[in-house]
Coordinates of C-alpha atoms and ligand atoms in Angstrom, one line a residue:
X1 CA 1.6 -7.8 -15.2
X2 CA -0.6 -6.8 -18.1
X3 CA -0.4 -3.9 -20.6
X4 CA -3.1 -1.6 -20.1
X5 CA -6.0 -2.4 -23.0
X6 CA -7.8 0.6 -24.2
X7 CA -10.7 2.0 -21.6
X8 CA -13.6 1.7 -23.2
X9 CA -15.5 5.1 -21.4
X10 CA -19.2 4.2 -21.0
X11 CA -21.4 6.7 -22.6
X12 CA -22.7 8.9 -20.6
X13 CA -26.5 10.1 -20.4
X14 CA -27.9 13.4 -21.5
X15 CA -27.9 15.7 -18.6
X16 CA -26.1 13.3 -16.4
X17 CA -23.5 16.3 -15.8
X18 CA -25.7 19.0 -15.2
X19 CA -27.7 17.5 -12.6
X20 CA -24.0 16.5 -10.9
X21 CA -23.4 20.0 -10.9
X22 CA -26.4 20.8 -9.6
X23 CA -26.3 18.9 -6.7
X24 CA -22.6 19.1 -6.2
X25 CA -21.9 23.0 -7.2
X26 CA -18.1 23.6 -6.8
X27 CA -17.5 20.3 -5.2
X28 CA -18.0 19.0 -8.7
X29 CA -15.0 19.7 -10.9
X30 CA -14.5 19.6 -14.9
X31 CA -11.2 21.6 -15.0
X32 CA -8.4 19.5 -17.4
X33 CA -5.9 20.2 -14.5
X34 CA -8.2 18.0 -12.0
X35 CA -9.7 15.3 -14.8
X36 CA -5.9 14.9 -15.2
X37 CA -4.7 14.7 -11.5
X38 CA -7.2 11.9 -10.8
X39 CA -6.5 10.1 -14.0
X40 CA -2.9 9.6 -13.6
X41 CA -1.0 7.2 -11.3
X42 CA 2.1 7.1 -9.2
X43 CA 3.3 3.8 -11.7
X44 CA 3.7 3.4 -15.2
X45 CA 0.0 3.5 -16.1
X46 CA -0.7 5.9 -18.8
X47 CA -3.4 8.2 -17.9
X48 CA -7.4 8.0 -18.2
X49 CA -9.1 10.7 -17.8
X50 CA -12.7 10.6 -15.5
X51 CA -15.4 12.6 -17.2
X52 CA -15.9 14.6 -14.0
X53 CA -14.1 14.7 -10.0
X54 CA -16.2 15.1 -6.9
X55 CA -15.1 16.3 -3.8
X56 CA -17.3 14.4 -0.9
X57 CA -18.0 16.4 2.1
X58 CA -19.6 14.2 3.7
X59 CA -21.5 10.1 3.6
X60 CA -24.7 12.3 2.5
X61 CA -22.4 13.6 -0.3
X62 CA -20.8 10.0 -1.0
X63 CA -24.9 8.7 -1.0
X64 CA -26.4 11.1 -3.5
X65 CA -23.1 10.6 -6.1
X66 CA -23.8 7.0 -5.9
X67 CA -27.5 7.3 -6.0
X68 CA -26.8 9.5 -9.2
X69 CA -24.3 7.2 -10.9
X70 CA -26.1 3.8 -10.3
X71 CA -29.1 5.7 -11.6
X72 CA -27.4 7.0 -14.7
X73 CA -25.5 3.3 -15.0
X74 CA -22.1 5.3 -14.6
X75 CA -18.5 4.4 -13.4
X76 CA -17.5 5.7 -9.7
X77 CA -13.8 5.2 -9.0
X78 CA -13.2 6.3 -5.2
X79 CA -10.1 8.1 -4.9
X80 CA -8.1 8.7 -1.4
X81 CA -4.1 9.7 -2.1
X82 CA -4.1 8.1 -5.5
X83 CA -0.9 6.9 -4.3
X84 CA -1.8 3.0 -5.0
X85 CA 0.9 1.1 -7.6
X86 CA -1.3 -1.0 -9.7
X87 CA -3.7 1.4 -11.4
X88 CA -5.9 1.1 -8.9
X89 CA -7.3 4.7 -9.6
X90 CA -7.8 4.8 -13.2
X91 CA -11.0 5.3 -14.1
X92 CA -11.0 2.7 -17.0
X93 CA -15.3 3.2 -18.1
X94 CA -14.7 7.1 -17.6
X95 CA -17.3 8.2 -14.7
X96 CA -17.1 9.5 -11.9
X97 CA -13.8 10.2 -9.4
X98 CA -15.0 10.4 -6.1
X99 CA -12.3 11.9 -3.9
X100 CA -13.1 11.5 -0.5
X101 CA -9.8 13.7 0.9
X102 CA -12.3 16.4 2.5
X103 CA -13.5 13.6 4.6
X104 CA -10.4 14.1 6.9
X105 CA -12.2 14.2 10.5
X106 CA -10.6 12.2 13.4
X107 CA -14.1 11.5 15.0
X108 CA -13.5 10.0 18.4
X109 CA -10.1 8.5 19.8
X110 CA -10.6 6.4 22.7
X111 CA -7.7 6.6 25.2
X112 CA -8.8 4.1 27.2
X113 CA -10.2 1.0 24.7
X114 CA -6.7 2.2 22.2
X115 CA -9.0 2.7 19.4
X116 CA -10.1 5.7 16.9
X117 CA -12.9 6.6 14.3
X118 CA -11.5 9.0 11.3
X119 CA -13.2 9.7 7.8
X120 CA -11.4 7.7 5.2
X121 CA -9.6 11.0 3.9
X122 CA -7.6 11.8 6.7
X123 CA -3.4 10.9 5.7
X124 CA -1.8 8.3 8.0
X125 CA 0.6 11.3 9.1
X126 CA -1.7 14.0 9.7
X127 CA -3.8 10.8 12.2
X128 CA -0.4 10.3 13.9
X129 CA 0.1 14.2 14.4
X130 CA -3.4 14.1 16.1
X131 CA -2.3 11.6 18.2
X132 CA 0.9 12.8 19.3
X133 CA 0.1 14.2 22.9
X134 CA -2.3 11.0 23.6
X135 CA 1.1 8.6 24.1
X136 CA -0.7 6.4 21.0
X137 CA -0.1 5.5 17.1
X138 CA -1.3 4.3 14.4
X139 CA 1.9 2.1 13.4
X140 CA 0.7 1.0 9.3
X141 CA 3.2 3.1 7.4
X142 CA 2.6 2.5 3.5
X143 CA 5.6 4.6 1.9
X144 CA 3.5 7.2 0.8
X145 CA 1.4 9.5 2.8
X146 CA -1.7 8.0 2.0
X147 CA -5.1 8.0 3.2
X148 CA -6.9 5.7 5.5
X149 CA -9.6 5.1 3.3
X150 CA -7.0 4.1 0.1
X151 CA -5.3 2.0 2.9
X152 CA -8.2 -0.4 4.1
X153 CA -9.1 -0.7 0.2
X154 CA -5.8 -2.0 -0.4
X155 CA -5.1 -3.7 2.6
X156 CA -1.9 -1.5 3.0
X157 CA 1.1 -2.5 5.2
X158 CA 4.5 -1.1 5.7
X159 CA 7.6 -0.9 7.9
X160 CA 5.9 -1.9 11.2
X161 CA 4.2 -4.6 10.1
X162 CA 6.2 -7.5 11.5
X163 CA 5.3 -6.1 15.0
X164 CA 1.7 -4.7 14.4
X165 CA -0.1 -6.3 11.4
X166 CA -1.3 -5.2 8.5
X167 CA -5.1 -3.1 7.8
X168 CA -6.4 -6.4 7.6
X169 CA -5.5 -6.6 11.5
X170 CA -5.8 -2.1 12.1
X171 CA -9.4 -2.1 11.3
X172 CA -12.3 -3.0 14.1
X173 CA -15.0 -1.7 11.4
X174 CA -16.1 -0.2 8.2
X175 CA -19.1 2.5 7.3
X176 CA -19.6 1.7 3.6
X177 CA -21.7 3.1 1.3
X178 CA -23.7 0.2 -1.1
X179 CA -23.8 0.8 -4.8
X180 CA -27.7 0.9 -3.7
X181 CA -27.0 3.8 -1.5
X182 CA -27.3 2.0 1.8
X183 CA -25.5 3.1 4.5
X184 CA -23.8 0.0 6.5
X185 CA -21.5 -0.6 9.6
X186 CA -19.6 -3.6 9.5
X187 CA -18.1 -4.1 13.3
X188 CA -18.2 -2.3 16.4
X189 CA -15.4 -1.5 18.9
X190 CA -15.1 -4.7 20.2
X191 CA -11.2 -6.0 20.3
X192 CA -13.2 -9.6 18.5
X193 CA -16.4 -10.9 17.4
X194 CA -18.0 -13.3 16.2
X195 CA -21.1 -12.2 14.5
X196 CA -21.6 -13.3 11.3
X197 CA -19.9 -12.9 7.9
X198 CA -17.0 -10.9 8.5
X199 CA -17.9 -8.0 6.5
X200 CA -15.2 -5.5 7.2
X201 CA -12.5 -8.1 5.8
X202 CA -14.6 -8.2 2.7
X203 CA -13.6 -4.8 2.1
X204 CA -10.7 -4.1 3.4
X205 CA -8.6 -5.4 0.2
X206 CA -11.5 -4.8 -2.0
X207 CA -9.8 -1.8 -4.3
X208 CA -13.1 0.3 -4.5
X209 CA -15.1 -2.4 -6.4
X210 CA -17.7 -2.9 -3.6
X211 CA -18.5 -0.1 -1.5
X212 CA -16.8 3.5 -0.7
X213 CA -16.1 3.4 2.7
X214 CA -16.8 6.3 4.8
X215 CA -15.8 5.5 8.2
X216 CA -13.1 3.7 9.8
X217 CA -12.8 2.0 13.7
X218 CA -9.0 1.8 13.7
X219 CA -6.9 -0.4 16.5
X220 CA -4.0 2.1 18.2
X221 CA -0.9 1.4 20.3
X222 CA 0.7 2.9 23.1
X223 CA 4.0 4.7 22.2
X224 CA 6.9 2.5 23.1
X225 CA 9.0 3.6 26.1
X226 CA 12.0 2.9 24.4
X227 CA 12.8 2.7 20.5
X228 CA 16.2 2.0 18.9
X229 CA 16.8 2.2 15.5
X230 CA 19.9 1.3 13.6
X231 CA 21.4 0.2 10.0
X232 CA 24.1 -2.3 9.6
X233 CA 26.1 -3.6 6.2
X234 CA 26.3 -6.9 5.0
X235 CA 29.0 -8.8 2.8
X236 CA 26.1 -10.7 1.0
X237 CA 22.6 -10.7 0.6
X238 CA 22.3 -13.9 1.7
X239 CA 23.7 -13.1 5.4
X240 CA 21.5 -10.3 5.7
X241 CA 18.5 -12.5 5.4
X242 CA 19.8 -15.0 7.2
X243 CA 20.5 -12.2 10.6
X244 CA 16.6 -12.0 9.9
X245 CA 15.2 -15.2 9.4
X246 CA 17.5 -16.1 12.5
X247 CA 16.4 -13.3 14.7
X248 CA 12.8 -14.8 14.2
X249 CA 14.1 -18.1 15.0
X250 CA 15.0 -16.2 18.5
X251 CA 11.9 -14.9 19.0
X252 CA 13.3 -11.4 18.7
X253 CA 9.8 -8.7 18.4
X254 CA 11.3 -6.7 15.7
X255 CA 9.5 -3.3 15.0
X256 CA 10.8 -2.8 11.8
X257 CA 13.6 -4.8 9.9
X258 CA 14.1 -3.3 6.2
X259 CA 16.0 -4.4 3.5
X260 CA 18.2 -2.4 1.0
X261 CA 20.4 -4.4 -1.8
X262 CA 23.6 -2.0 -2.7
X263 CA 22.2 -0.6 -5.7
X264 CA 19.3 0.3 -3.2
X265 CA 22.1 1.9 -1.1
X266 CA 23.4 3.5 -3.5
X267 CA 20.2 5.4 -4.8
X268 CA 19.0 6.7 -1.1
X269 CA 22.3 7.6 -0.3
X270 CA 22.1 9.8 -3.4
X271 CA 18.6 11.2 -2.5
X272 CA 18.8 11.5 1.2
X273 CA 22.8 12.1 1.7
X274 CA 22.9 9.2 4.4
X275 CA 26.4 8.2 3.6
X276 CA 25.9 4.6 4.1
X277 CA 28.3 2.0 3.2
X278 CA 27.1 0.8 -0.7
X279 CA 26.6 -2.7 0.3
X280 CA 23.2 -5.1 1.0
X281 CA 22.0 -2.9 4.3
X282 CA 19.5 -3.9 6.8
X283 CA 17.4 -1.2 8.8
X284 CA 15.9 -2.1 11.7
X285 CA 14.0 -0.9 14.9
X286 CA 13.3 -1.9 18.5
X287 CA 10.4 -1.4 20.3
X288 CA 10.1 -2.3 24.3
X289 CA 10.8 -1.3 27.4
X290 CA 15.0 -0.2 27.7
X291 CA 15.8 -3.4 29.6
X292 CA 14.2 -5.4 26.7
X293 CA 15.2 -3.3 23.7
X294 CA 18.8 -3.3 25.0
X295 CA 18.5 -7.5 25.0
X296 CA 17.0 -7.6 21.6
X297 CA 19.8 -5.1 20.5
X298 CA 22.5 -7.5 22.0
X299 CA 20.9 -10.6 20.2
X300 CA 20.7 -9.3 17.2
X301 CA 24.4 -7.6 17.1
X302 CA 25.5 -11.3 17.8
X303 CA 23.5 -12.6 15.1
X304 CA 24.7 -10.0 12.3
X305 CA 28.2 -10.4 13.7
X306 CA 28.1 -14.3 12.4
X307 CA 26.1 -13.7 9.4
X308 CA 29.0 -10.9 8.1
X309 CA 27.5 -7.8 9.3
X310 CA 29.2 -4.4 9.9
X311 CA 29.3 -1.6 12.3
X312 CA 25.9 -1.1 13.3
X313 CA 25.0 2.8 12.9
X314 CA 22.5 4.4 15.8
X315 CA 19.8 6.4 15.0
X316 CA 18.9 7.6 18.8
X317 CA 17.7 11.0 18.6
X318 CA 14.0 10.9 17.3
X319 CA 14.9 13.4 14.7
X320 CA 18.1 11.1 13.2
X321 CA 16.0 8.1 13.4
X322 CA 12.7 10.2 11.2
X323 CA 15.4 11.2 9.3
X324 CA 16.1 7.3 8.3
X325 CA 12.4 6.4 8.0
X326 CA 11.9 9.1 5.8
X327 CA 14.9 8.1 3.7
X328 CA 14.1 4.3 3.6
X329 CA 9.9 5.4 2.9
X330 CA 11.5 7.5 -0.1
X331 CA 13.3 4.5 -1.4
X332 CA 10.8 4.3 -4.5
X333 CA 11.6 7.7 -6.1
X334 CA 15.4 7.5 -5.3
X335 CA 15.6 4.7 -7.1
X336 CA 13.4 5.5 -9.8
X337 CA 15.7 8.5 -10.1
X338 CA 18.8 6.9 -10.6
X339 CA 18.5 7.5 -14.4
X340 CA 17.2 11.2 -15.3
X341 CA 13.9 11.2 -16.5
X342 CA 13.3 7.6 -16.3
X343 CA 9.6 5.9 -15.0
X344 CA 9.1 4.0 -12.0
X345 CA 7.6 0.6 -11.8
X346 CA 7.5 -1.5 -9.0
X347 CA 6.2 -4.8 -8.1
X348 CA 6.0 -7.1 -4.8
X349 CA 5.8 -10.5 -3.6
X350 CA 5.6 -12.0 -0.3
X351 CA 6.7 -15.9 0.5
X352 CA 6.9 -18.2 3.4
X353 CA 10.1 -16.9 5.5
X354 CA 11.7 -20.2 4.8
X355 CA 11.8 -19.4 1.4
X356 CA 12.7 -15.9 1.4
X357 CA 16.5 -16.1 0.6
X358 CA 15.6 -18.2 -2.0
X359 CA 13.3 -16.1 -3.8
X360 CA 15.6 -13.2 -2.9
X361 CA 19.0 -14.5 -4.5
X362 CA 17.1 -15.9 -7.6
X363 CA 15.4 -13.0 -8.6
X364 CA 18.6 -10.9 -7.3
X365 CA 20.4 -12.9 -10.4
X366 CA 17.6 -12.6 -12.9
X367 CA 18.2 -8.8 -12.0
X368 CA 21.7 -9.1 -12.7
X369 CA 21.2 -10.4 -16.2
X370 CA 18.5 -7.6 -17.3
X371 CA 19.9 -4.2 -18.9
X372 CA 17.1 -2.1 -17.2
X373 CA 18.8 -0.8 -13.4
X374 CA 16.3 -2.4 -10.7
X375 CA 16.6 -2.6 -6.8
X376 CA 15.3 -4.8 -4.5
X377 CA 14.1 -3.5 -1.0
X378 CA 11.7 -5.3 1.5
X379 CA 10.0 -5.5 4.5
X380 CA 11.9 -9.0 5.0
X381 CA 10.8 -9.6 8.4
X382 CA 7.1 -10.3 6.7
X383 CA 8.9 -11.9 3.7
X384 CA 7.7 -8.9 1.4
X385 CA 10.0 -7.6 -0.8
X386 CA 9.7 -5.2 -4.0
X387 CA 11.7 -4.8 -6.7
X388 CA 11.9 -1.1 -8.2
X389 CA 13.2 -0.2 -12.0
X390 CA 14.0 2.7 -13.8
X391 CA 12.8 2.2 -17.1
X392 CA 13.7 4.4 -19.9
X393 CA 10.3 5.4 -21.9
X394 CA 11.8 5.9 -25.0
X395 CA 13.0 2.5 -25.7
X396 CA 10.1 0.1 -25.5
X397 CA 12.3 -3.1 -25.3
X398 CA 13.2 -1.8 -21.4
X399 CA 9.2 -2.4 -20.4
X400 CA 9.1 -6.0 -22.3
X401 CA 12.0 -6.9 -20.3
X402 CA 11.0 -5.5 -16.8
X403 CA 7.7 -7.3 -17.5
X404 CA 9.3 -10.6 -18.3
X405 CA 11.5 -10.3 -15.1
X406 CA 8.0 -9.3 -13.1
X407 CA 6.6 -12.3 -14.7
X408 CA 9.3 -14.6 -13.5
X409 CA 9.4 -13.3 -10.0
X410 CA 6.1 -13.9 -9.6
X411 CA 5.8 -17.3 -10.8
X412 CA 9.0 -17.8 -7.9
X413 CA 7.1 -17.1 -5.4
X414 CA 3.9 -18.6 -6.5
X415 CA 6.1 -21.7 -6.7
X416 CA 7.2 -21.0 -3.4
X417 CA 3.6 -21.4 -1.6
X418 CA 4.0 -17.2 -1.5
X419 CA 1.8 -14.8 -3.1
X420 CA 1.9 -12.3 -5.7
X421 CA 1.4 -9.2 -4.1
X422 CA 2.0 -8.6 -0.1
X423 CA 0.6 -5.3 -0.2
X424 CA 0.5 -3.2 -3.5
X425 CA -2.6 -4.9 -4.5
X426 CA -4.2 -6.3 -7.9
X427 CA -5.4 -3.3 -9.4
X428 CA -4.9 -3.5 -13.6
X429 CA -1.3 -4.9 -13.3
X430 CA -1.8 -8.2 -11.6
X431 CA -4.5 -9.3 -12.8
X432 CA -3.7 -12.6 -14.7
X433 CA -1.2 -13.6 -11.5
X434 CA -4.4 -13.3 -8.8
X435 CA -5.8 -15.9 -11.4
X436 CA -2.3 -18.0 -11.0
X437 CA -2.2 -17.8 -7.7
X438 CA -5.8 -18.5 -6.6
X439 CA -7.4 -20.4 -10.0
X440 CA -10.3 -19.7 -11.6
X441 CA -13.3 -21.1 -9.5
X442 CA -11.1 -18.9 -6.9
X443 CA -11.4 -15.7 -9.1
X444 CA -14.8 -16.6 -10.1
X445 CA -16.1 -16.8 -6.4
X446 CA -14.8 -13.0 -6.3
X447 CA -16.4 -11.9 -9.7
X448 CA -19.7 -13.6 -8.0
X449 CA -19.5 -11.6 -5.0
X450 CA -19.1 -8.5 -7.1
X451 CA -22.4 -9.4 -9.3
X452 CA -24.7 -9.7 -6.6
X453 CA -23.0 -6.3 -4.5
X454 CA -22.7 -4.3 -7.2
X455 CA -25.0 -5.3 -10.1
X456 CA -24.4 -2.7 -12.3
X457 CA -20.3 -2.9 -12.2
X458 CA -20.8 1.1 -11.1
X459 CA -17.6 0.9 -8.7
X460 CA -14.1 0.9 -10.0
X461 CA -14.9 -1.4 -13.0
X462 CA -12.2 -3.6 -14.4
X463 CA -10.4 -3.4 -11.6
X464 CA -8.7 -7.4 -9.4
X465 CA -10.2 -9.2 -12.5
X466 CA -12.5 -9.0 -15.8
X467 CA -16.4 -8.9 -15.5
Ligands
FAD501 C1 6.6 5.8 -2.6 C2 5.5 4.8 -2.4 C3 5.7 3.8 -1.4 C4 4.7 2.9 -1.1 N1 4.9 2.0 -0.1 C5 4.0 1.1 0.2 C6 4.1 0.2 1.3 O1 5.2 0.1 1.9 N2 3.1 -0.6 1.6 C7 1.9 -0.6 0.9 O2 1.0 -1.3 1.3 N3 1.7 0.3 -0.1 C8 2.7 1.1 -0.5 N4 2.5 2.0 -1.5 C9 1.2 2.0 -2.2 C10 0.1 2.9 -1.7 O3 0.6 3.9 -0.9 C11 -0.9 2.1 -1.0 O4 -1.5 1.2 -1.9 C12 -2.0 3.0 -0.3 O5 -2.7 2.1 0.6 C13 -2.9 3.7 -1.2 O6 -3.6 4.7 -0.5 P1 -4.3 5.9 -1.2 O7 -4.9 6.8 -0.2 O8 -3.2 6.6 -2.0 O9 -5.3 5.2 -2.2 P2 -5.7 5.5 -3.7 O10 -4.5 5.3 -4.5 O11 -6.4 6.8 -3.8 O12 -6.7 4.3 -3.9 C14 -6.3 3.0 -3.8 C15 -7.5 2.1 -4.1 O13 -8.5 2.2 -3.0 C16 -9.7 2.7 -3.5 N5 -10.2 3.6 -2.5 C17 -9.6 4.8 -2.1 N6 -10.3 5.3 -1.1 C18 -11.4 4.6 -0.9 C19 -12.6 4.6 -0.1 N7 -12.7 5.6 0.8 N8 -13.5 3.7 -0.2 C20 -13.4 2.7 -1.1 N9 -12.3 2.6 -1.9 C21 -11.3 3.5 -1.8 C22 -9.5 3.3 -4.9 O14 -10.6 3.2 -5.7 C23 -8.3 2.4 -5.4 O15 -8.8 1.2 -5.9 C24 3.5 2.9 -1.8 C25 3.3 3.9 -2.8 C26 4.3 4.8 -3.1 C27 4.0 5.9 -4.1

């Protein structure tokens, strides 16, 4: 993790605002309220303001702002929920903030082929509320309620993940628009292909820096016909990982398996009234028909049981169970929220499952010897897991610390053969670890990529690495 270096805001041309506004009208907004909504982030960025926010109505819309910018030589930073953890949104040169949330059609859902085309504004919630009569989902569940668009640019996961992938496996195709302008499909409907360069993967992770993408082909799933969901307490961390690395081992198709340290506990309690026992928790979920969730239940019970579990607590109604999604998907701000006024940051790593106690327990005791209060909470069936603080901003110490710890964790897992983000992304933040992780010819392949897309740096610059 990096400290943010001053933006240098590109100048820009005479006129270049006026002829925004002329094209753009009241889709093109000046107003410090909005300059400052789109300039701030959900972490512990400061914010940087753009020097103007347009509302894209449609790829026309999304074409002539590009078109205008690339002429002009100025910044575009697309914008979805600018719910992304990394600075992803901050428009670092100045520019343009292109927020694509009135692009929020679902534009065909095919029952029969379980697939969908939506804009990239629509919200992962308001998708599954238009699917909720068709018997399908979309399962990728970041915490937040963000947009599809944000999603495939940070190849988003969440709680379902260990049973239905990540975007990386959600999205059949991309419509992206160039930084020339062009207008491009990257992949059909097809369930596979093998037809060139696989395009859509280049952008799907690519933070904004090569394209705004405009449409999206999304893979569905039928609802399940049965779905249990349940919490149980452990006497360590250690045998709660263990229930889960072992119910792997069994070849158990976990939904969802979540994990909550005590301090974790403690905060969501706090927040969402759950009255769980304060002690290293896993939540899990089973998907199947009744006969087979009722024999994954069973193994799993058995499994807790030796590894010091509790009472498991049922979540059966749908209501009860949505009310301990939403809890466990509001984890961030309860524990940010522990101390009054305190900022959030968060950070995530993913490793090899073999490794994930590990990693877990070491960083657990780094934790223990830091004075700032931090969590740790994962989606351990991927072996993701994210460490949250509350960081006082009046004493700068706190941040030095938190970014030591972040610094340590990182180089764990890196050690470990894992990676140093599973699904927050690069943005500013983890710049310098990408370049751990992958080296420098790695990074330098990327930064080649980006010179030939997008010659003039228009989109999202200084974001994954340093032109
Ligand atoms: C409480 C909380 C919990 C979270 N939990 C998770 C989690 O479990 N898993 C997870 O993966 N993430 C999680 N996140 C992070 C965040 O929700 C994801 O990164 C999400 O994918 C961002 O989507 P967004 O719509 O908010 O995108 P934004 O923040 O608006 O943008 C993210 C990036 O994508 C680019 N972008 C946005 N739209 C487009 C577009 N149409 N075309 C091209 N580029 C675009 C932006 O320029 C930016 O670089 C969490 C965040 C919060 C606040």
């Amino acid at each position: 993790m990096e400290t943010l270096s001053v933006p240098h805001a590109r100048p820009l041309p005479n006129g270049f605002l006026d002829r925004l506004s002329a094209r753009f009208g009241l889709q093109c907004q000046t107003s410090e309220a909005i300059l400052a909504q789109h300039g701030a982030s959900e972490s512990q960025y400061p914010t940087v303001l753009p020097d103007a926010v347009v509302f894209a109505r449609s790829t026309q819309d999304v074409v002539d702002c590009v078109n205008l910018c690339r002429k002009a030589g100025v910044a575009i930073v697309p914008f979805g929920a600018g719910t992304s953890l990394e600075g992803h949104t901050l428009p670092l040169e100045g520019g343009v903030s292109l927020d694509l949330t009135p692009m929020d059609a679902v534009l065909a859902v095919n029952h029969a082929d379980f697939d969908c085309t939506v804009q990239p504004g629509i919200r992962r919630e308001a998708l599954n509320a238009h699917l909720r009569d068709s018997g399908l989902f979309f399962p990728i569940d970041p915490g937040a309620n963000a947009s599809i668009g944000g999603m495939a640019s940070t190849r988003a996961s969440g709680t379902n993940a260990v049973r239905y992938g990540t975007m990386r496996e959600a999205v059949l195709g991309l419509e992206v628009v160039t930084p020339q302008g062009k207008v491009i499909r990257t992949g059909k409907r097809a369930k596979k292909s093998a037809a060139g360069y696989d395009l859509t993967r280049l952008y799907i992770g690519s933070e904004g820096t090569l394209g705004v993408i405009t449409g999206i082909t999304l893979r569905l799933h039928p609802v399940p016909e049965a779905i249990m969901a349940a919490t149980c307490p452990f006497e360590t961390l250690s045998g709660a990982i263990e229930t889960v690395v072992q119910a792997f081992h069994c070849g158990v198709p976990m939904a969802r398996i979540e994990l909550l340290d005590a301090m974790q506990v403690h905060a969501v309690n706090l927040r969402s009234k759950l009255g769980l026992p304060e002690a290293p928790t896993l939540f899990f979920e089973f998907h199947g028909t009744p006969n087979g969730v009722a024999e994954q239940v069973e193994t799993v019970k058995g499994l807790a049981s030796a590894n010091g579990g509790g009472a498991f607590q049922w979540a059966t109604l749908a209501e009860d169970r949505n009310r301990l999604w939403r809890a466990r998907h509001e984890s961030y701000y309860a524990a940010v929220n522990l101390r009054p006024g305190a900022i959030g940051l968060t950070t995530d790593v993913c490793v090899p499952m073999s490794r994930l106690a590990e990693c877990i327990l070491a960083t657990r005791a780094d934790l223990d010897g830091c004075s700032v209060p931090a969590t740790i909470l994962g989606h351990v069936g991927d072996g993701n897991f994210h460490l949250v603080f509350s960081i006082d901003p009046n004493a700068p110490h706190e941040m030095a610390e938190v970014e030591a710890v972040n610094h340590r964790m990182v180089a764990r897992a890196l050690a470990m053969d894992g990676t140093c983000t599973g699904e927050h992304g690069v943005g500013i933040g983890k710049q310098q670890c990408l370049i751990d992780e992958l080296g420098e010819d790695a990074v330098d392949v990327m930064r080649s990529l980006k010179q030939v897309l997008d010659p003039g740096n228009i989109f999202n610059p200084g974001k994954i690495f340093r032109s």
